[in-house]
Short mmCIF file of C-alpha atoms and ligand atoms in Angstrom, two decimals:
data_model
loop_
_atom_site.label_atom_id
_atom_site.label_comp_id
_atom_site.label_asym_id
_atom_site.label_seq_id
_atom_site.Cartn_x
_atom_site.Cartn_y
_atom_site.Cartn_z
CA MET Q 1 75.50 91.03 36.73
CA CYS Q 2 72.91 93.30 35.21
CA LEU Q 3 72.01 95.94 37.77
CA HIS Q 4 69.05 97.18 35.80
CA SER Q 5 67.24 93.87 35.81
CA ARG Q 6 67.78 93.62 39.55
CA PHE Q 7 65.98 96.92 40.04
CA GLU Q 8 63.17 95.72 37.83
CA THR Q 9 62.76 92.66 40.00
CA MET Q 10 62.71 94.77 43.14
CA LYS Q 11 60.06 97.08 41.76
CA LYS Q 12 57.77 94.20 40.95
CA ASP Q 13 58.45 92.65 44.32
CA LYS Q 14 55.49 94.24 46.04
CA ALA Q 15 53.37 97.24 45.31
CA TYR Q 16 52.86 99.08 48.54
CA LYS Q 17 49.66 101.01 48.65
CA CYS Q 18 48.07 103.23 51.27
CA ILE Q 19 45.02 101.45 52.68
CA ALA Q 20 43.40 104.75 53.60
CA CYS Q 21 43.65 106.91 50.48
CA GLY Q 22 44.87 104.39 47.93
CA GLN Q 23 48.10 106.16 47.01
CA ASP Q 24 50.44 103.55 45.60
CA HIS Q 25 54.17 103.23 45.04
CA LEU Q 26 54.90 104.11 48.65
CA ASP Q 27 58.65 104.53 48.97
CA LYS Q 28 60.82 102.47 51.27
CA ASP Q 29 61.06 105.17 53.90
CA THR Q 30 57.29 105.24 54.14
CA VAL Q 31 57.08 101.47 54.31
CA GLY Q 32 59.91 101.44 56.85
CA ILE Q 33 58.27 103.92 59.17
CA ASN Q 34 55.00 102.00 58.98
CA LYS Q 35 56.82 98.90 60.14
CA LYS Q 36 58.64 100.84 62.79
CA LEU Q 37 55.61 102.59 64.24
CA ILE Q 38 52.86 100.03 63.68
CA GLY Q 39 54.77 96.76 63.71
CA GLU Q 40 57.25 94.84 61.58
CA ASN Q 41 54.61 92.36 60.53
CA VAL Q 42 52.12 94.85 59.17
CA THR Q 43 50.70 93.86 55.83
CA SER Q 44 48.91 97.09 55.08
CA PHE Q 45 50.54 100.48 54.92
CA TYR Q 46 49.67 104.13 55.15
CA CYS Q 47 51.19 106.95 53.14
CA MET Q 48 52.90 109.73 55.11
CA TYR Q 49 49.76 111.81 55.30
CA CYS Q 50 47.42 109.07 56.41
CA LEU Q 51 50.01 107.75 58.85
CA ALA Q 52 50.28 111.19 60.44
CA ASP Q 53 46.52 111.33 60.61
CA TYR Q 54 46.34 107.84 62.09
CA LEU Q 55 48.93 108.65 64.71
CA GLY Q 56 47.53 112.10 65.40
CA CYS Q 57 50.75 113.92 64.56
CA GLU Q 58 52.23 116.02 61.79
CA VAL Q 59 53.87 114.68 58.64
CA GLN Q 60 56.98 116.58 59.68
CA ASP Q 61 57.09 114.61 62.95
CA ILE Q 62 57.22 111.41 60.93
CA LEU Q 63 59.94 112.75 58.65
CA ASP Q 64 61.93 113.68 61.75
CA LYS Q 65 61.45 110.18 63.10
CA ILE Q 66 62.70 108.66 59.86
CA GLU Q 67 65.85 110.76 60.09
CA GLU Q 68 66.31 109.67 63.70
CA PHE Q 69 66.00 106.01 62.80
CA LYS Q 70 68.37 106.43 59.89
CA GLU Q 71 70.95 107.97 62.19
CA GLU Q 72 70.53 105.04 64.55
CA GLY Q 73 71.32 102.81 61.58
CA CYS Q 74 67.96 101.09 61.56
CA LYS Q 75 67.98 98.36 58.93
CA LEU Q 76 64.44 99.19 57.84
CA PHE Q 77 65.76 102.36 56.25
CA SER Q 78 69.05 101.17 54.83
ZN1 ZN A 101 47.12 107.71 52.31
#
């Protein structure tokens, strides 16, 4: 039906916010990689920067991981 209203519903669905620095509107890749690396049942999320810090790696490493998972067809990133 109306695509626009569907997007509106999705946006309101849940506001993902970084628990470390408070950055909000985390995108689905960020949320996906949190689930992938920390656990699918996580209820709190980190932004890319805080996640890299938490894991002791570089942001670029995480971006590479996301690409890897996407290539594998991981549903968390579809
Ligand atoms: Zn953060």
